[in-house]
Short mmCIF file of C-alpha atoms in Angstrom, two decimals:
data_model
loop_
_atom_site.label_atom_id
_atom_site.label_comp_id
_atom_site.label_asym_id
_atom_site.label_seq_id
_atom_site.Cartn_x
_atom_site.Cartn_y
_atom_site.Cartn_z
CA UNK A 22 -40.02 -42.62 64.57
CA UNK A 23 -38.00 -45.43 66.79
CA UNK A 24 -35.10 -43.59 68.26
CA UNK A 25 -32.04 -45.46 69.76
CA UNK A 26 -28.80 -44.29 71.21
CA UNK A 27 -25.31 -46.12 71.39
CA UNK A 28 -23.22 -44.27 73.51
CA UNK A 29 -19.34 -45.33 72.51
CA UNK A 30 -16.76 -45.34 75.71
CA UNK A 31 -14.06 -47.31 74.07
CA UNK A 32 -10.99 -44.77 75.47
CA UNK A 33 -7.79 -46.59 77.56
CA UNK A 34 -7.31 -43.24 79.31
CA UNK A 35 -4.15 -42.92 77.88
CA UNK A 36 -4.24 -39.42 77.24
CA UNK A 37 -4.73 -38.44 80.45
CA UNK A 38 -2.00 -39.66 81.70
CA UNK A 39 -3.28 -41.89 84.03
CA UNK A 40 -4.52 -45.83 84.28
CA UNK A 41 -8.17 -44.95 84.75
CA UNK A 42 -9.95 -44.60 81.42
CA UNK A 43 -11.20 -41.71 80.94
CA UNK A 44 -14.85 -42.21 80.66
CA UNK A 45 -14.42 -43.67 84.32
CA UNK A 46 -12.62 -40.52 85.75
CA UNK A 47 -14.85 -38.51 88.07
CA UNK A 48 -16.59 -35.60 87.64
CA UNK A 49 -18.28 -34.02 90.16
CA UNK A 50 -17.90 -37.38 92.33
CA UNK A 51 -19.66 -39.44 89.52
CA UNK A 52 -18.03 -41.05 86.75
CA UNK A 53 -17.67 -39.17 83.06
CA UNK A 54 -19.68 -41.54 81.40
CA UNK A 55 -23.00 -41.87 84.17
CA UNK A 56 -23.28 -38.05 82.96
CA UNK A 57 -23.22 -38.68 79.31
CA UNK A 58 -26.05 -42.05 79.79
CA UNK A 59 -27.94 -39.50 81.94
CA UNK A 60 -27.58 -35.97 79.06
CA UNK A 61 -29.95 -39.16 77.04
CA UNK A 62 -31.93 -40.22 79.49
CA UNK A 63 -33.16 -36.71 80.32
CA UNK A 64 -33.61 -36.63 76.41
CA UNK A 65 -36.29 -39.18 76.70
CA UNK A 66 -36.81 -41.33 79.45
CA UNK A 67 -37.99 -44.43 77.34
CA UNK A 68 -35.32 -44.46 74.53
CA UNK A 69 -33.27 -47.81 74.56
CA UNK A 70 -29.41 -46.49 74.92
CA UNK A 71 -26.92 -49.09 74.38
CA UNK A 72 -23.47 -48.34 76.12
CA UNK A 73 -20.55 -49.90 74.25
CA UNK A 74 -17.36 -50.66 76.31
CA UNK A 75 -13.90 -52.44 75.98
CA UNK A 76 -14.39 -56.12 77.12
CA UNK A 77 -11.71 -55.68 79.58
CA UNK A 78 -13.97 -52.95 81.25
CA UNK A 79 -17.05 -54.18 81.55
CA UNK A 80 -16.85 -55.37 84.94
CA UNK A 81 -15.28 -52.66 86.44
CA UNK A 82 -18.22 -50.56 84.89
CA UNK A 83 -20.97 -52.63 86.49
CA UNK A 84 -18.97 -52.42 90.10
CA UNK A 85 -19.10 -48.32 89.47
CA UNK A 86 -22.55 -48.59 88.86
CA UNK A 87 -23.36 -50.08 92.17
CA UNK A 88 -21.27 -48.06 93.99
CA UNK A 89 -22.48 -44.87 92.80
CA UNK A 90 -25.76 -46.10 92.97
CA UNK A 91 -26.25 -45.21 89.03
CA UNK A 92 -29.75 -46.49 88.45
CA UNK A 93 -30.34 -45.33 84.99
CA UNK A 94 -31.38 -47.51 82.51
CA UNK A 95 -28.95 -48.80 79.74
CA UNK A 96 -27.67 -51.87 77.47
CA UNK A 97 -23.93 -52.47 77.93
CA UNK A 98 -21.90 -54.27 74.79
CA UNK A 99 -18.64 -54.99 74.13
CA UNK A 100 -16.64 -52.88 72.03
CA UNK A 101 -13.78 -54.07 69.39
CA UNK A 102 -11.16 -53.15 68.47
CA UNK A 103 -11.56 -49.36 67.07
CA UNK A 104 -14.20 -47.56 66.98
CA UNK A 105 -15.43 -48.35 63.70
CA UNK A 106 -15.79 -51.67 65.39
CA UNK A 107 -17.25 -50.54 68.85
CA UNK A 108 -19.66 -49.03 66.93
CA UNK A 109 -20.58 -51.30 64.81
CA UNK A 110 -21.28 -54.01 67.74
CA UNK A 111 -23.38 -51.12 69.26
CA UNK A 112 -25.85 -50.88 66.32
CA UNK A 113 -25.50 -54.69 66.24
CA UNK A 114 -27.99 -54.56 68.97
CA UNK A 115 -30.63 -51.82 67.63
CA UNK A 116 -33.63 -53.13 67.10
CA UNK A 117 -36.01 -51.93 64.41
CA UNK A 118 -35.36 -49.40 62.03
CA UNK A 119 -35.94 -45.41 62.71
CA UNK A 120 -33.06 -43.49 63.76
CA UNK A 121 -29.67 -43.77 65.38
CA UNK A 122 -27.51 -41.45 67.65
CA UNK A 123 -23.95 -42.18 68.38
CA UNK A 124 -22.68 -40.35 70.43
CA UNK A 125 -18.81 -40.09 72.00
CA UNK A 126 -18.85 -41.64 75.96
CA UNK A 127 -16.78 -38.69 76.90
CA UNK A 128 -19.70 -35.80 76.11
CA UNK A 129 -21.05 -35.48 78.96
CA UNK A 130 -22.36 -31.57 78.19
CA UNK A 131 -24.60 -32.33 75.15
CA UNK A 132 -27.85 -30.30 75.76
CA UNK A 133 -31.50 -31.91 75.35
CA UNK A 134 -32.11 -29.63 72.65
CA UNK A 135 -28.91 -31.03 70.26
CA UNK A 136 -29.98 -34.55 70.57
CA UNK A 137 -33.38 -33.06 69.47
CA UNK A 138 -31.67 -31.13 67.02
CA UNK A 139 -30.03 -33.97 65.35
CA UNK A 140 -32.85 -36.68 65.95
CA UNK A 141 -34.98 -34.47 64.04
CA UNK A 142 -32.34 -33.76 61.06
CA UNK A 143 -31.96 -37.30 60.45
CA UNK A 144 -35.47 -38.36 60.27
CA UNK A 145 -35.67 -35.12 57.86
CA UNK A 146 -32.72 -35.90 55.68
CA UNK A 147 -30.91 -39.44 56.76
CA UNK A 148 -28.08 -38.40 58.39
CA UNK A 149 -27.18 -35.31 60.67
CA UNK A 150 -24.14 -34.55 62.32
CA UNK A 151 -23.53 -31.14 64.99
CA UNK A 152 -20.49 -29.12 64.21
CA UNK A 153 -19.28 -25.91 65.07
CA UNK A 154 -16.91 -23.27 63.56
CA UNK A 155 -12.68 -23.31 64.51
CA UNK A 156 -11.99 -20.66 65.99
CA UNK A 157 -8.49 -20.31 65.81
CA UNK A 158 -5.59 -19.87 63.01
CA UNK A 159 -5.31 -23.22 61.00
CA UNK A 160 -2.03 -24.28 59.39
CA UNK A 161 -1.32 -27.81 57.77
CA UNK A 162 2.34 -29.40 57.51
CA UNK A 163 3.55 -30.61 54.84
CA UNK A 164 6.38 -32.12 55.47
CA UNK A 165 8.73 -30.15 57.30
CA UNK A 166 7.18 -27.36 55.89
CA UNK A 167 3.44 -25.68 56.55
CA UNK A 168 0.88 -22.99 55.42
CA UNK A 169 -1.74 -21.02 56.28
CA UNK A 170 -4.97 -22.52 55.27
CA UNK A 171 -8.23 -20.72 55.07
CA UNK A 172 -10.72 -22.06 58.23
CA UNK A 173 -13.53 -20.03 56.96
CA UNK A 174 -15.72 -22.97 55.65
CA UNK A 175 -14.09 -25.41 58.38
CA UNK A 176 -16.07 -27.22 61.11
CA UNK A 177 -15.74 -29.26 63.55
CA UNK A 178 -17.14 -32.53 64.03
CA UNK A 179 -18.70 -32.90 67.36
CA UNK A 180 -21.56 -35.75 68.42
CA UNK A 181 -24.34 -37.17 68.49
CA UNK A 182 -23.83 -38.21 65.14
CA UNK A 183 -27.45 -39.14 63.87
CA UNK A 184 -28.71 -41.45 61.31
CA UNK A 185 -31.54 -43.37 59.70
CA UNK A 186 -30.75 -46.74 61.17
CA UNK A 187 -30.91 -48.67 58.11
CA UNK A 188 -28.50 -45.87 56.34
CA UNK A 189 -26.08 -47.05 59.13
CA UNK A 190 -26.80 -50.15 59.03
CA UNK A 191 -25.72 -50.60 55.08
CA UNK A 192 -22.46 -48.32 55.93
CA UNK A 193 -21.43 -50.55 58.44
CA UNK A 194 -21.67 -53.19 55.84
CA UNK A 195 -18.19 -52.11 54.22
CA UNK A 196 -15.04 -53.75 55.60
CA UNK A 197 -13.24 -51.77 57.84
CA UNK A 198 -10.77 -49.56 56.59
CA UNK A 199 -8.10 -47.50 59.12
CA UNK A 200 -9.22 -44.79 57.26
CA UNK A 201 -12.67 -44.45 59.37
CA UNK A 202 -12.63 -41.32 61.25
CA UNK A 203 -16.08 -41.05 62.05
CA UNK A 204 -20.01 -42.25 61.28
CA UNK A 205 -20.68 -39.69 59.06
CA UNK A 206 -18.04 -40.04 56.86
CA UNK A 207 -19.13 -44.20 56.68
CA UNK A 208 -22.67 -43.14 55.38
CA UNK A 209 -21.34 -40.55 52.92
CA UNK A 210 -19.72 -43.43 51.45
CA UNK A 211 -22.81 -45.18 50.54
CA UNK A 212 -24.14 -41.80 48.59
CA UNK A 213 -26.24 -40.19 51.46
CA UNK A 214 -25.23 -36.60 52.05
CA UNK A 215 -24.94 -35.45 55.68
CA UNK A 216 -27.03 -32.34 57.06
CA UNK A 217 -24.67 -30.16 59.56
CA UNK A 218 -27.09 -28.85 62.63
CA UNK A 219 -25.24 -26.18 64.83
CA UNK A 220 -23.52 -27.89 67.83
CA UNK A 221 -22.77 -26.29 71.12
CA UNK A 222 -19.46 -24.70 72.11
CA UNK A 223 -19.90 -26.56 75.60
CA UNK A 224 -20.57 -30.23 74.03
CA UNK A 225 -16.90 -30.52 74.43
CA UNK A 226 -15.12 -34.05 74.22
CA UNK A 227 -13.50 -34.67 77.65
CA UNK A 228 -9.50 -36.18 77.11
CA UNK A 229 -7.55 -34.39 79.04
CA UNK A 230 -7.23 -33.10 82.78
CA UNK A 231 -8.08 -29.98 82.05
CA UNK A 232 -11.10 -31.08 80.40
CA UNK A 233 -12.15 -32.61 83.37
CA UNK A 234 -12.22 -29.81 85.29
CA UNK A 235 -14.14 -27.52 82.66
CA UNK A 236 -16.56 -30.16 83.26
CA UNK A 237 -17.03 -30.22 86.69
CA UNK A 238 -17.81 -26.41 86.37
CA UNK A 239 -20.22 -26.64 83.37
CA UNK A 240 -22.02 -29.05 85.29
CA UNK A 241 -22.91 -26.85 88.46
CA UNK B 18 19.28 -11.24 71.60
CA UNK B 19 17.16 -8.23 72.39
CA UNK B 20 13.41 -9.15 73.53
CA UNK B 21 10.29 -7.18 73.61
CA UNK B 22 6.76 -8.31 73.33
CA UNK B 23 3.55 -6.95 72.29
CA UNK B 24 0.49 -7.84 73.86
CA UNK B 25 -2.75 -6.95 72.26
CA UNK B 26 -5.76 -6.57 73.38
CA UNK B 27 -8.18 -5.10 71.17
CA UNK B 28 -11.61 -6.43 71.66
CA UNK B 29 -14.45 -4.83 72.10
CA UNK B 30 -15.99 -7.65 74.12
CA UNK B 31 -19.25 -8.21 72.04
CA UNK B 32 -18.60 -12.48 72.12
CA UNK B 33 -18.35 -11.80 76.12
CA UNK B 34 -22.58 -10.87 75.12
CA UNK B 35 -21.69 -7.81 77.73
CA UNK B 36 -20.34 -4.32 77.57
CA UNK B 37 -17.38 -4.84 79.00
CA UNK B 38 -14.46 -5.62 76.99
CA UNK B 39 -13.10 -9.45 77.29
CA UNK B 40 -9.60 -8.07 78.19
CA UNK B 41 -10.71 -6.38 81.41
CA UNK B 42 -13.63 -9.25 82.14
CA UNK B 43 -12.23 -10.02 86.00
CA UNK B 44 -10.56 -13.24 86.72
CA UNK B 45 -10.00 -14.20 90.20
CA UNK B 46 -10.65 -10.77 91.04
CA UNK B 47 -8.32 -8.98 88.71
CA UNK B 48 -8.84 -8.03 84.79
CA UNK B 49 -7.69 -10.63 82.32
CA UNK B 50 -5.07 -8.66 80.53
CA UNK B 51 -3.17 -7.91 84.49
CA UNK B 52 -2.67 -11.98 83.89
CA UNK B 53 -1.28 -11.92 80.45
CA UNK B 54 1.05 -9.01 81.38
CA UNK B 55 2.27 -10.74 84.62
CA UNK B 56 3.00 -13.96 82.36
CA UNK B 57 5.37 -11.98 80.38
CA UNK B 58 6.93 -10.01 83.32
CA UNK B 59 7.39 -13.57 85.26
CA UNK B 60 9.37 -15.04 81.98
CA UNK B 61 11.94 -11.80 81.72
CA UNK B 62 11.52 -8.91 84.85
CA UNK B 63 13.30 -6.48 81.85
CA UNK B 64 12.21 -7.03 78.62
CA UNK B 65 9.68 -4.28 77.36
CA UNK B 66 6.15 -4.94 77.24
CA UNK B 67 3.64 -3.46 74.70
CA UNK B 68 0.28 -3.70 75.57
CA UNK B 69 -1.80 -2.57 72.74
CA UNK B 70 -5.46 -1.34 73.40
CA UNK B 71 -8.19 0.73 71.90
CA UNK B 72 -7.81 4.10 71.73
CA UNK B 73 -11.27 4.60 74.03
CA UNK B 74 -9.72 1.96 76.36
CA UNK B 75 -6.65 2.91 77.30
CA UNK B 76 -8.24 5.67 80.35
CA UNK B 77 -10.22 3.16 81.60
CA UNK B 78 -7.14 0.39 81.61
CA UNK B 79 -5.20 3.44 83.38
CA UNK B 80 -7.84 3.36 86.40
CA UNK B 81 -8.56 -0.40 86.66
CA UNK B 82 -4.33 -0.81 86.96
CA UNK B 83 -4.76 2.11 89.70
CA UNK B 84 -7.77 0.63 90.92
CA UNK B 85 -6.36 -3.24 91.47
CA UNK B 86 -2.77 -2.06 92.61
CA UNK B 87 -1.46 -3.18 88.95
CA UNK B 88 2.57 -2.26 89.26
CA UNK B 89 3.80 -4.57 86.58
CA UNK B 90 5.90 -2.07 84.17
CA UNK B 91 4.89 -2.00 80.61
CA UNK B 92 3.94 0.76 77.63
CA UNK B 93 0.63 1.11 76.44
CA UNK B 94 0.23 2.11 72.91
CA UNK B 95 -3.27 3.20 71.18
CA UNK B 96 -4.31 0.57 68.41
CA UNK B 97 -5.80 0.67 64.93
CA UNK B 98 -8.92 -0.39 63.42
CA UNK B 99 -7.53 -4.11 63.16
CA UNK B 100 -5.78 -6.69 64.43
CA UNK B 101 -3.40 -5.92 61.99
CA UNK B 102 -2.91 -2.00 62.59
CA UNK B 103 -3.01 -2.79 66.53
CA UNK B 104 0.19 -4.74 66.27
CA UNK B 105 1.96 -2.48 63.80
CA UNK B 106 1.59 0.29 66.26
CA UNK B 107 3.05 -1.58 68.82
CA UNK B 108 5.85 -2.88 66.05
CA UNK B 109 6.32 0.95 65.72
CA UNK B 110 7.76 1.37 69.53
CA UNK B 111 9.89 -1.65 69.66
CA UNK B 112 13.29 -0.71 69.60
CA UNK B 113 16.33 -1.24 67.64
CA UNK B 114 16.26 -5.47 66.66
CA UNK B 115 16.55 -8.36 68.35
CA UNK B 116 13.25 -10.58 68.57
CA UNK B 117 9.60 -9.68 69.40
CA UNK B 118 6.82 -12.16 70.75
CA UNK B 119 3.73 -10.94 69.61
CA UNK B 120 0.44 -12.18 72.39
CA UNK B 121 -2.84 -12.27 72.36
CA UNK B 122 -3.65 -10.07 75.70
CA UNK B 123 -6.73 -12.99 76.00
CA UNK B 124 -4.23 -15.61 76.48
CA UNK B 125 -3.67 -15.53 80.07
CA UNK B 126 -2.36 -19.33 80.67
CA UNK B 127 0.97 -18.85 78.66
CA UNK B 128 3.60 -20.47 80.20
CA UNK B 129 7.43 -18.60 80.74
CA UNK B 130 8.47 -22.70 79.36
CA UNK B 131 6.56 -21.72 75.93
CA UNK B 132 7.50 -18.36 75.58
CA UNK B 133 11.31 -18.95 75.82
CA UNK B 134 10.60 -21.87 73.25
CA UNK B 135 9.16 -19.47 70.73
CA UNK B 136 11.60 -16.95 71.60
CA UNK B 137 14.40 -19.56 71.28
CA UNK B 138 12.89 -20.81 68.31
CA UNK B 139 12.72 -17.10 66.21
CA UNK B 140 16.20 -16.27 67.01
CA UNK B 141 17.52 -19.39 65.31
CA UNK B 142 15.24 -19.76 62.31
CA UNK B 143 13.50 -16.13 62.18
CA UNK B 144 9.81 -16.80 62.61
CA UNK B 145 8.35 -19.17 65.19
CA UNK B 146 4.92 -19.83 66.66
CA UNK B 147 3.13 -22.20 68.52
CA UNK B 148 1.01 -24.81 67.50
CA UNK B 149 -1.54 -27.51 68.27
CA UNK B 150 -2.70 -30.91 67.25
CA UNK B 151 -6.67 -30.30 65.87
CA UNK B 152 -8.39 -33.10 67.97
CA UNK B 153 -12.20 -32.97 66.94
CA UNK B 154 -12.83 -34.46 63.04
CA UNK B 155 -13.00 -31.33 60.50
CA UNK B 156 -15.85 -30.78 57.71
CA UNK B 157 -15.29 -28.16 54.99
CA UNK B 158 -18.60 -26.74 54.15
CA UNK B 159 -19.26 -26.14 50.19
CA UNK B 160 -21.40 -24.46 48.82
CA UNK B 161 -24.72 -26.59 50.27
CA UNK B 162 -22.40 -29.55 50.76
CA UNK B 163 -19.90 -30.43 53.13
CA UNK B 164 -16.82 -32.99 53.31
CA UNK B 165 -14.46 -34.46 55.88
CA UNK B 166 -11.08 -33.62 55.44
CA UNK B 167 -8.24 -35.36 57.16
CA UNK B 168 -7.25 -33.32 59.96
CA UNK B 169 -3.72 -35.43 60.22
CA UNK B 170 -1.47 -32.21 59.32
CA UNK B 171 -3.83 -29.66 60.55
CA UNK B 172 -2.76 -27.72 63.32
CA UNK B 173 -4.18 -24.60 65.45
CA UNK B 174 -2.21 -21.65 65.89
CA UNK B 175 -1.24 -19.92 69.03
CA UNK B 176 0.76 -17.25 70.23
CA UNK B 177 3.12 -15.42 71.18
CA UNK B 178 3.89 -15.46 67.75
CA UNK B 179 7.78 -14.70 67.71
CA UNK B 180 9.97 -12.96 64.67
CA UNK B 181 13.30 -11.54 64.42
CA UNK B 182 12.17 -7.49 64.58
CA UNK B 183 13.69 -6.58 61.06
CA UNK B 184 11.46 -9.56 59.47
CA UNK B 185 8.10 -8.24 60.79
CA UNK B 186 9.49 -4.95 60.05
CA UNK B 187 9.57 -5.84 56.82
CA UNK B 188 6.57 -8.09 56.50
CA UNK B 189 4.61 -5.14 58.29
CA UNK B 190 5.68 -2.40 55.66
CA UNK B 191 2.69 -4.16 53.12
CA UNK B 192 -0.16 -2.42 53.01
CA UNK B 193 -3.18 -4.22 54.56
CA UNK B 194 -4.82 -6.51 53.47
CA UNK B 195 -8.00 -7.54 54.71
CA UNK B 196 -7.27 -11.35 54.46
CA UNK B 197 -4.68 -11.21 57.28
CA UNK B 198 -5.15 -13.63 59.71
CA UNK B 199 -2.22 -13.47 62.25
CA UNK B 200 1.81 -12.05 62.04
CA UNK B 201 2.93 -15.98 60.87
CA UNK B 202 1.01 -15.39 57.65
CA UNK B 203 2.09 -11.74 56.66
CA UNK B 204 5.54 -12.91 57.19
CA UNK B 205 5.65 -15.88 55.56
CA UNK B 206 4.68 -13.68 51.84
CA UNK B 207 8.01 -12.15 52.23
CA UNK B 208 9.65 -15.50 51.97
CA UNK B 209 10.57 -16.55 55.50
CA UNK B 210 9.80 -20.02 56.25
CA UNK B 211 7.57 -20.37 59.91
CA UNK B 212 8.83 -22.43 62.33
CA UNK B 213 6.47 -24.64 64.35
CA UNK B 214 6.73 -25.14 68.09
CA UNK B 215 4.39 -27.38 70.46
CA UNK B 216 2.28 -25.20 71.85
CA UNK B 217 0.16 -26.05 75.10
CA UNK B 218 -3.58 -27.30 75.77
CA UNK B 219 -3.97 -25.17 78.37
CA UNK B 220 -3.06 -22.07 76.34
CA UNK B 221 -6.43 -20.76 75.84
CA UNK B 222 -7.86 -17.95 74.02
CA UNK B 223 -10.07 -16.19 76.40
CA UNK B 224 -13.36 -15.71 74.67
CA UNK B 225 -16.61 -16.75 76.15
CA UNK B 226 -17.65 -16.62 79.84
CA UNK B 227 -16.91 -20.13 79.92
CA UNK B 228 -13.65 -19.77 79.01
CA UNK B 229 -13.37 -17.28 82.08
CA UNK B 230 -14.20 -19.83 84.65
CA UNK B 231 -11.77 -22.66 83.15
CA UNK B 232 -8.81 -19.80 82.84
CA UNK B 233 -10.12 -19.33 86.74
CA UNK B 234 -9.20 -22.78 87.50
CA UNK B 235 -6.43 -23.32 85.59
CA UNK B 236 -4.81 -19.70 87.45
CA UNK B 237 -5.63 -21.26 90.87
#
């Protein structure tokens, strides 16, 4: 089956306190998001991957490309607004049908055998997501109160979020509503149920400083 | 007020996929619970410190302290089968009232800024403990099924959990019950209302050899 990847970057950097967005920080002396394009690429060397990015960013993307000398092959497309929106421009641009990953810019640790993994769930059952259990003590507030709630049958979400394309294709139909959290939830909305595969404790979403710095070590 | 803590370390290091028990896995040369310990010495140079370890453990945490030139005054008390029977025999050697932090002896990166806020925090409204914004989406798995649920109030817990002695006293005095989860919990069913604190990112539980090399990093 046709596989495609959109790889979403669409972060300000505002959470890391600084004015470089995030996916642009470097790791290792490279930027965050030439890792993540190249975690796919070493997945299969043919697949089209389709990079979405702010507008505003664009440029400044293609400059870091040449100046790291980042040869690998990818589409880049603007994002919008959210990332309901980002996304949607990203698929926008998939041709065919077969199956989809999106996949969060700032993932730079996702192993060859997840993408597999999820690839392979989707073309199995339509849409397959990687999560992995919480660890810690959950509580929810509720309003200026809270309780202990049980996180034995809690996961969480992680990416690449993998789908039939023309199951995404009909989610991404809907108007947007603020509500959108993530893919997955999108395509449950049309009736298709989503198959968890186990993710990886290392796929971690880079946002903070910190984060960056697990990286760099998870990386040698 | 009157302030003791108990740190405790009870793990028997089987996620650490060695023999050796996560709380004496070495970081920057020196066992993980010397950090934890010197993280409560730093915030008060007095205040008693209960470190709570296995009964098999405690000779062996007697020569690695020997061993590394460990100085850093505290009690160590035997624990039970439990979490929950390890940190009422440490409950059982804190003396007279005041307020007790209860710490996970993983949780090297604590800073003295969050302990005094939990400590702060139980005095005035009895129970405090740290908390956490849950960043990743969350799935509750169902049976076969799964859903997304919103993750808005959801919060992960931390420690040092803190409590005014005579209310974990109390809350301790139940008999146990295999659903505990952590000290906020068993306190709250005797009607005292938790108080939430920010916790920190960079609070981390200490459980995988990853985790090892970022606490590395973050300690440097």
């Amino acid at each position: 089956m046709q596989r495609s990847s959109i790889i979403v970057a669409g972060g300000s950097g505002k959470r890391m306190g600084g004015p470089i967005p995030k996916q642009f920080m470097l790791v290792k002396g490279k930027p965050l998001l030439c890792w993540t394009i190249e975690a796919f690429r070493a997945f299969d060397p043919a697949m089209p991957i389709i990079v979405v990015l702010p507008e505003g960013q664009i440029a400044i993307w293609k400059a870091l490309c040449i100046g790291h000398g980042f040869l690998v092959e990818h589409d880049v497309v603007s994002g919008g607004e959210e990332r309901f929106h980002s996304t949607r421009n990203g698929l926008a641009v998939v041709k065919g049908d077969g199956v989809v990953a999106v996949h969060d810019g700032v993932r730079p640790l996702v192993s060859k055998e997840l993408i597999a993994r999820c690839f392979a769930a989707a073309e199995e059952h339509g849409a397959a997501i990687p999560v992995v259990p919480i660890t810690s003590s959950v509580r929810l507030v509720e309003g200026d109160s809270s309780r202990a709630i049980d996180r034995t049958g809690m996961r969480a979400v992680q990416t690449p979020q993998c789908f039939q394309v023309a199951l995404l294709r009909a989610a991404f139909a809907a108007p947007y509503d603020p509500a959108f959290t993530d893919e997955a939830t999108l395509v449950e909305r049309t009736g298709t149920k989503v198959h968890l595969v186990p993710g990886e404790e290392k796929n971690l979403k880079v946002t903070t400083p910190v984060d960056i710095r697990l990286a760099e070590i998870l990386l040698s």
